[in-house]
Amino acid sequence: MKPQRFAVTPGEPAGIGPDLCLLLASQPQPHPLIAITSRDLLLERAAQLGVAVHLLDVVPGNWPDLPAPAGSLYVWDTALAANVVAGQLNKANAAFVLETLTRAGQGCIDGDFAGMITGPVHKGVINESGIAFSGHTEFLAELTNTVQVVMMLATRGLRVALVTTHLPLRDIADAITAERVERVTRILHADLQQKFGIAQPRILVCGLNPHAGEGGHLGHEEIDIIEPTLERLRQEGMDLRGPLPADTLFTPKYLEHCDAVLAMYHDQGLPVLKYKGFGAAVNVTLGLPIIRTSVDHGTALDLAGSGKIDTGSLHVALETAYQMAETRI
């Protein structure tokens, strides 16, 4: 694959995101990675970690075409509002975090980057600064004028997308509508084809209720909403299996013959995926006109600057972004 540029945003500056960027620099990369962050922040964190790194400044219009040598990191310097102490949140730097995301996202829209890989942000401190922020996904959807996006987590051998995401359990059944199930399924199917190169995706779909409703004895959402919606989409040629009971769907008998699982809610699908690939999973935002992957962990403030972090999720996020860029139609 010809080298393509990718943007990396470390996220919360007091967390482990800067540490992850510095660890990237210690290994040769197949593509030019542009860290969009503060140059001074990286130098200070490198000194704290005892890491030797050569920072190579880049700016729009002067992008590199080749990967940085091992021990080096391309940096698009972005100014902090206040000094950073590892592990200590400071709401003064909230706008800095959003500026790095804007630069990365706009760079993808403009074609400067083939995709973006995001480190963990701290939603609370951004909101405390007076900026309304509900997460990367919503921010990038607004930036790209995307109406509907889908959250998918993936690890080696398993992909799980969600019909609903961060809702209280008592609200989930009302949110499972034919319109939502159809919209999410279409986005998942299209992105598996267009961004993962799967010509005919096979998707397993969970029921909402235990035993997928037990023929209506444990709920009617499967009969009234999910199955009729899937049948309409099958008539268009989609390979959709279900609705299946979640407690049996997540077994080798089913998973070895599927490309993705569509779960009805957050804690139906993600506990299984994280058990299978904790520390080596990636968050992918489907439905965007750009490629965006992310680590599946938080800011880990207590580990920032300690040198005791695991880069597994970051490497999977990178690998996934590379794969998506290579196979994208």
Short mmCIF file of C-alpha atoms in Angstrom, two decimals:
data_model
loop_
_atom_site.label_atom_id
_atom_site.label_comp_id
_atom_site.label_asym_id
_atom_site.label_seq_id
_atom_site.Cartn_x
_atom_site.Cartn_y
_atom_site.Cartn_z
CA MET A 1 0.00 0.00 0.00
CA LYS A 2 1.33 3.43 -0.95
CA PRO A 3 2.03 5.54 2.16
CA GLN A 4 -0.87 7.79 3.13
CA ARG A 5 -0.95 10.47 5.82
CA PHE A 6 -3.00 9.93 8.96
CA ALA A 7 -3.76 12.40 11.74
CA VAL A 8 -3.42 11.41 15.40
CA THR A 9 -5.07 13.46 18.15
CA PRO A 10 -3.87 12.64 21.70
CA GLY A 11 -7.09 13.88 23.33
CA GLU A 12 -6.96 15.07 26.94
CA PRO A 13 -3.47 16.59 27.41
CA ALA A 14 -3.27 15.56 31.09
CA GLY A 15 -4.05 11.93 30.24
CA ILE A 16 -2.08 9.18 28.54
CA GLY A 17 -2.69 10.43 24.99
CA PRO A 18 0.63 12.30 24.76
CA ASP A 19 2.41 9.23 26.15
CA LEU A 20 0.84 7.08 23.43
CA CYS A 21 2.05 9.46 20.73
CA LEU A 22 5.58 9.36 22.05
CA LEU A 23 5.56 5.57 22.14
CA LEU A 24 4.46 5.58 18.49
CA ALA A 25 7.61 7.47 17.65
CA SER A 26 9.78 4.69 19.06
CA GLN A 27 8.75 2.28 16.32
CA PRO A 28 8.86 2.59 12.52
CA GLN A 29 5.43 3.21 10.98
CA PRO A 30 4.24 2.26 7.49
CA HIS A 31 2.56 5.63 6.98
CA PRO A 32 3.27 9.26 7.89
CA LEU A 33 1.50 9.97 11.19
CA ILE A 34 0.86 13.61 12.05
CA ALA A 35 0.39 14.25 15.77
CA ILE A 36 -1.87 17.27 16.14
CA THR A 37 -0.97 18.60 19.55
CA SER A 38 1.34 20.91 21.45
CA ARG A 39 5.02 20.49 20.67
CA ASP A 40 5.94 21.74 24.15
CA LEU A 41 3.55 19.23 25.74
CA LEU A 42 5.24 16.35 23.96
CA LEU A 43 8.72 17.55 24.92
CA GLU A 44 7.71 17.93 28.57
CA ARG A 45 6.08 14.51 28.68
CA ALA A 46 9.07 12.93 26.91
CA ALA A 47 11.37 14.36 29.57
CA GLN A 48 9.08 13.02 32.30
CA LEU A 49 9.09 9.56 30.71
CA GLY A 50 12.79 9.62 29.90
CA VAL A 51 12.01 9.08 26.22
CA ALA A 52 14.29 10.40 23.48
CA VAL A 53 12.26 11.73 20.57
CA HIS A 54 12.97 13.97 17.58
CA LEU A 55 9.95 16.15 16.78
CA LEU A 56 9.59 17.14 13.13
CA ASP A 57 7.42 20.23 12.63
CA VAL A 58 4.89 20.17 9.79
CA VAL A 59 2.26 22.66 8.64
CA PRO A 60 -0.52 22.59 6.03
CA GLY A 61 0.90 22.77 2.53
CA ASN A 62 4.15 21.16 3.62
CA TRP A 63 2.98 17.64 4.44
CA PRO A 64 5.44 14.73 4.44
CA ASP A 65 5.01 11.90 1.95
CA LEU A 66 7.13 9.34 3.79
CA PRO A 67 6.89 7.92 7.35
CA ALA A 68 9.04 9.55 9.99
CA PRO A 69 12.21 7.64 10.90
CA ALA A 70 12.07 5.56 14.06
CA GLY A 71 12.59 7.83 17.06
CA SER A 72 10.92 10.75 15.27
CA LEU A 73 7.39 12.13 15.18
CA TYR A 74 5.71 14.61 12.86
CA VAL A 75 3.92 17.33 14.85
CA TRP A 76 1.44 19.97 13.75
CA ASP A 77 1.97 22.31 16.67
CA THR A 78 -1.26 23.40 18.35
CA ALA A 79 -1.11 25.92 21.17
CA LEU A 80 -2.22 25.11 24.70
CA ALA A 81 -4.03 27.70 26.78
CA ALA A 82 -2.35 26.64 30.02
CA ASN A 83 0.53 24.48 31.20
CA VAL A 84 -0.24 20.79 31.63
CA VAL A 85 0.50 18.69 34.69
CA ALA A 86 0.19 14.97 33.98
CA GLY A 87 -2.84 13.57 35.76
CA GLN A 88 -4.41 16.95 36.61
CA LEU A 89 -7.36 18.15 34.54
CA ASN A 90 -7.53 21.82 33.59
CA LYS A 91 -10.66 23.14 31.91
CA ALA A 92 -8.63 25.99 30.41
CA ASN A 93 -7.36 23.51 27.80
CA ALA A 94 -10.80 22.30 26.68
CA ALA A 95 -10.77 24.48 23.55
CA PHE A 96 -7.31 23.12 22.70
CA VAL A 97 -8.70 19.56 22.61
CA LEU A 98 -11.50 20.59 20.27
CA GLU A 99 -9.09 22.53 18.04
CA THR A 100 -6.99 19.39 17.52
CA LEU A 101 -10.14 17.46 16.52
CA THR A 102 -11.22 20.22 14.17
CA ARG A 103 -7.82 20.30 12.48
CA ALA A 104 -7.78 16.53 12.07
CA GLY A 105 -11.37 16.25 10.88
CA GLN A 106 -11.10 19.14 8.44
CA GLY A 107 -7.84 17.71 7.16
CA CYS A 108 -9.64 14.45 6.39
CA ILE A 109 -12.45 16.34 4.65
CA ASP A 110 -9.92 18.29 2.57
CA GLY A 111 -8.01 15.15 1.60
CA ASP A 112 -4.83 16.01 3.51
CA PHE A 113 -5.27 12.90 5.68
CA ALA A 114 -6.54 9.44 4.74
CA GLY A 115 -8.04 9.09 8.21
CA MET A 116 -7.80 10.13 11.84
CA ILE A 117 -7.00 8.15 14.98
CA THR A 118 -8.18 9.71 18.22
CA GLY A 119 -6.89 9.36 21.76
CA PRO A 120 -9.20 9.55 24.79
CA VAL A 121 -10.88 12.81 25.75
CA HIS A 122 -12.42 13.77 29.09
CA LYS A 123 -16.00 14.87 28.36
CA GLY A 124 -16.56 16.20 31.86
CA VAL A 125 -13.78 18.78 31.87
CA ILE A 126 -14.79 20.04 28.42
CA ASN A 127 -18.35 20.58 29.62
CA GLU A 128 -17.09 22.23 32.81
CA SER A 129 -15.35 24.80 30.61
CA GLY A 130 -18.73 25.90 29.30
CA ILE A 131 -18.49 24.06 25.96
CA ALA A 132 -21.32 21.62 25.21
CA PHE A 133 -19.64 18.36 24.21
CA SER A 134 -21.09 14.85 24.22
CA GLY A 135 -18.21 13.01 22.55
CA HIS A 136 -15.99 12.51 19.52
CA THR A 137 -18.77 10.88 17.52
CA GLU A 138 -21.24 13.72 17.81
CA PHE A 139 -18.53 16.35 17.31
CA LEU A 140 -17.31 14.78 14.08
CA ALA A 141 -20.85 14.20 12.84
CA GLU A 142 -21.52 17.92 13.20
CA LEU A 143 -18.19 18.86 11.61
CA THR A 144 -18.90 16.67 8.58
CA ASN A 145 -22.62 17.52 8.39
CA THR A 146 -23.52 13.86 8.95
CA VAL A 147 -27.07 13.20 10.12
CA GLN A 148 -26.67 9.64 11.39
CA VAL A 149 -23.60 7.78 12.64
CA VAL A 150 -23.18 4.31 14.12
CA MET A 151 -20.83 3.21 16.89
CA MET A 152 -18.93 0.00 16.23
CA LEU A 153 -16.25 -1.60 18.36
CA ALA A 154 -13.94 -4.18 16.90
CA THR A 155 -11.18 -6.51 17.97
CA ARG A 156 -9.43 -9.26 16.06
CA GLY A 157 -12.16 -11.68 15.02
CA LEU A 158 -15.22 -9.71 16.15
CA ARG A 159 -17.06 -6.51 15.21
CA VAL A 160 -20.06 -5.25 17.19
CA ALA A 161 -22.22 -2.31 16.09
CA LEU A 162 -24.98 -0.77 18.20
CA VAL A 163 -28.55 0.24 17.39
CA THR A 164 -28.65 2.39 20.55
CA THR A 165 -25.67 3.67 22.51
CA HIS A 166 -25.71 5.63 25.75
CA LEU A 167 -29.31 5.32 26.91
CA PRO A 168 -30.75 4.30 30.31
CA LEU A 169 -32.12 0.76 30.18
CA ARG A 170 -35.68 1.93 30.78
CA ASP A 171 -35.53 4.01 27.56
CA ILE A 172 -34.07 1.39 25.23
CA ALA A 173 -37.25 -0.46 24.23
CA ASP A 174 -38.91 2.77 23.14
CA ALA A 175 -35.84 3.64 21.07
CA ILE A 176 -35.96 0.37 19.11
CA THR A 177 -38.07 1.55 16.19
CA ALA A 178 -38.28 0.16 12.67
CA GLU A 179 -36.82 3.38 11.32
CA ARG A 180 -33.80 3.25 13.64
CA VAL A 181 -33.10 -0.44 13.08
CA GLU A 182 -33.28 0.03 9.32
CA ARG A 183 -31.11 3.15 9.32
CA VAL A 184 -28.38 1.61 11.48
CA THR A 185 -28.40 -1.65 9.52
CA ARG A 186 -28.03 0.20 6.23
CA ILE A 187 -25.08 2.23 7.52
CA LEU A 188 -23.37 -0.87 8.94
CA HIS A 189 -23.89 -2.83 5.72
CA ALA A 190 -22.68 0.03 3.50
CA ASP A 191 -19.53 0.72 5.52
CA LEU A 192 -18.61 -2.96 5.72
CA GLN A 193 -18.69 -2.91 1.93
CA GLN A 194 -17.15 0.49 1.28
CA LYS A 195 -14.61 0.83 4.09
CA PHE A 196 -13.77 -2.79 4.90
CA GLY A 197 -13.96 -4.25 1.40
CA ILE A 198 -16.51 -6.97 2.25
CA ALA A 199 -18.58 -7.49 -0.91
CA GLN A 200 -21.49 -9.30 0.74
CA PRO A 201 -21.42 -8.73 4.50
CA ARG A 202 -23.03 -11.34 6.72
CA ILE A 203 -24.54 -9.63 9.75
CA LEU A 204 -25.93 -11.33 12.85
CA VAL A 205 -28.68 -9.35 14.56
CA CYS A 206 -29.51 -9.66 18.25
CA GLY A 207 -33.04 -9.66 19.55
CA LEU A 208 -33.91 -7.13 22.22
CA ASN A 209 -35.46 -9.46 24.79
CA PRO A 210 -34.19 -12.63 26.47
CA HIS A 211 -34.47 -15.58 24.08
CA ALA A 212 -35.29 -13.02 21.36
CA GLY A 213 -38.75 -12.65 22.86
CA GLU A 214 -39.56 -16.37 23.18
CA GLY A 215 -42.20 -16.16 20.45
CA GLY A 216 -43.85 -13.16 22.05
CA HIS A 217 -43.95 -14.51 25.60
CA LEU A 218 -41.01 -12.28 26.68
CA GLY A 219 -41.73 -9.23 24.55
CA HIS A 220 -43.05 -8.30 21.12
CA GLU A 221 -40.30 -6.06 19.74
CA GLU A 222 -38.83 -8.94 17.73
CA ILE A 223 -42.18 -9.84 16.15
CA ASP A 224 -43.50 -6.32 15.64
CA ILE A 225 -40.35 -4.37 14.77
CA ILE A 226 -37.05 -6.20 14.31
CA GLU A 227 -38.02 -9.22 12.19
CA PRO A 228 -40.24 -7.28 9.72
CA THR A 229 -37.48 -4.70 9.26
CA LEU A 230 -34.83 -7.34 8.63
CA GLU A 231 -37.11 -9.12 6.17
CA ARG A 232 -37.58 -5.93 4.13
CA LEU A 233 -33.82 -5.50 3.96
CA ARG A 234 -33.30 -9.15 3.04
CA GLN A 235 -35.54 -8.57 0.04
CA GLU A 236 -32.91 -6.06 -1.14
CA GLY A 237 -30.22 -8.73 -0.94
CA MET A 238 -28.71 -8.09 2.50
CA ASP A 239 -27.47 -11.18 4.34
CA LEU A 240 -29.03 -10.66 7.78
CA ARG A 241 -29.41 -13.48 10.32
CA GLY A 242 -31.78 -12.98 13.22
CA PRO A 243 -33.13 -11.71 15.43
CA LEU A 244 -31.17 -14.22 17.51
CA PRO A 245 -30.94 -14.57 21.29
CA ALA A 246 -27.82 -12.70 22.39
CA ASP A 247 -26.83 -15.46 24.83
CA THR A 248 -26.45 -17.95 21.97
CA LEU A 249 -25.45 -15.59 19.16
CA PHE A 250 -22.09 -14.88 20.81
CA THR A 251 -20.82 -18.43 20.38
CA PRO A 252 -18.33 -19.85 17.84
CA LYS A 253 -21.12 -21.67 15.97
CA TYR A 254 -22.46 -18.30 14.82
CA LEU A 255 -19.51 -15.93 15.05
CA GLU A 256 -17.16 -17.88 12.82
CA HIS A 257 -19.48 -17.27 9.89
CA CYS A 258 -20.24 -13.57 10.30
CA ASP A 259 -18.64 -10.22 9.49
CA ALA A 260 -20.36 -8.18 12.21
CA VAL A 261 -22.90 -8.38 14.99
CA LEU A 262 -25.64 -5.79 15.39
CA ALA A 263 -26.60 -5.46 19.05
CA MET A 264 -29.67 -3.60 20.22
CA TYR A 265 -27.98 -1.79 23.11
CA HIS A 266 -24.61 -0.96 24.64
CA ASP A 267 -24.34 -3.59 27.37
CA GLN A 268 -25.78 -6.34 25.19
CA GLY A 269 -22.86 -6.41 22.79
CA LEU A 270 -19.87 -4.61 24.22
CA PRO A 271 -19.18 -6.71 27.34
CA VAL A 272 -18.60 -9.74 25.10
CA LEU A 273 -16.32 -7.81 22.76
CA LYS A 274 -14.30 -6.32 25.60
CA TYR A 275 -13.94 -9.71 27.25
CA LYS A 276 -12.56 -11.08 23.99
CA GLY A 277 -10.29 -8.15 23.19
CA PHE A 278 -9.82 -5.88 26.17
CA GLY A 279 -6.80 -3.67 25.61
CA ALA A 280 -6.77 -4.63 21.93
CA ALA A 281 -10.06 -3.21 20.67
CA VAL A 282 -10.91 -0.18 18.59
CA ASN A 283 -13.87 2.18 18.33
CA VAL A 284 -14.92 2.92 14.74
CA THR A 285 -17.44 5.60 13.78
CA LEU A 286 -19.51 4.37 10.85
CA GLY A 287 -21.53 6.64 8.59
CA LEU A 288 -19.00 9.47 8.43
CA PRO A 289 -17.58 10.54 5.06
CA ILE A 290 -14.14 10.23 6.67
CA ILE A 291 -12.26 7.42 8.41
CA ARG A 292 -12.10 7.73 12.18
CA THR A 293 -10.90 5.11 14.63
CA SER A 294 -10.21 5.47 18.32
CA VAL A 295 -8.74 3.67 21.28
CA ASP A 296 -11.35 1.89 23.40
CA HIS A 297 -10.10 3.17 26.77
CA GLY A 298 -10.26 6.36 28.79
CA THR A 299 -7.76 9.05 29.71
CA ALA A 300 -6.17 6.99 32.53
CA LEU A 301 -5.10 10.12 34.40
CA ASP A 302 -3.44 8.07 37.12
CA LEU A 303 -1.06 6.51 34.58
CA ALA A 304 -0.13 9.66 32.67
CA GLY A 305 3.62 10.19 32.74
CA SER A 306 4.23 6.88 34.53
CA GLY A 307 5.48 4.83 31.61
CA LYS A 308 3.13 2.02 32.65
CA ILE A 309 0.65 2.03 29.80
CA ASP A 310 -0.49 -0.54 27.27
CA THR A 311 -0.43 0.52 23.62
CA GLY A 312 -2.43 -2.47 22.35
CA SER A 313 -5.64 -0.57 21.63
CA LEU A 314 -3.76 2.21 19.84
CA HIS A 315 -2.04 -0.29 17.55
CA VAL A 316 -5.37 -1.90 16.67
CA ALA A 317 -6.83 1.56 16.01
CA LEU A 318 -3.93 2.30 13.65
CA GLU A 319 -4.16 -1.07 11.90
CA THR A 320 -7.90 -0.65 11.43
CA ALA A 321 -7.55 2.85 9.99
CA TYR A 322 -4.85 1.61 7.59
CA GLN A 323 -7.02 -1.32 6.50
CA MET A 324 -10.06 0.93 5.98
CA ALA A 325 -8.04 3.40 3.89
CA GLU A 326 -6.62 0.60 1.75
CA THR A 327 -9.93 -1.11 1.06
CA ARG A 328 -12.14 1.96 0.88
CA ILE A 329 -14.24 2.15 -2.26
#
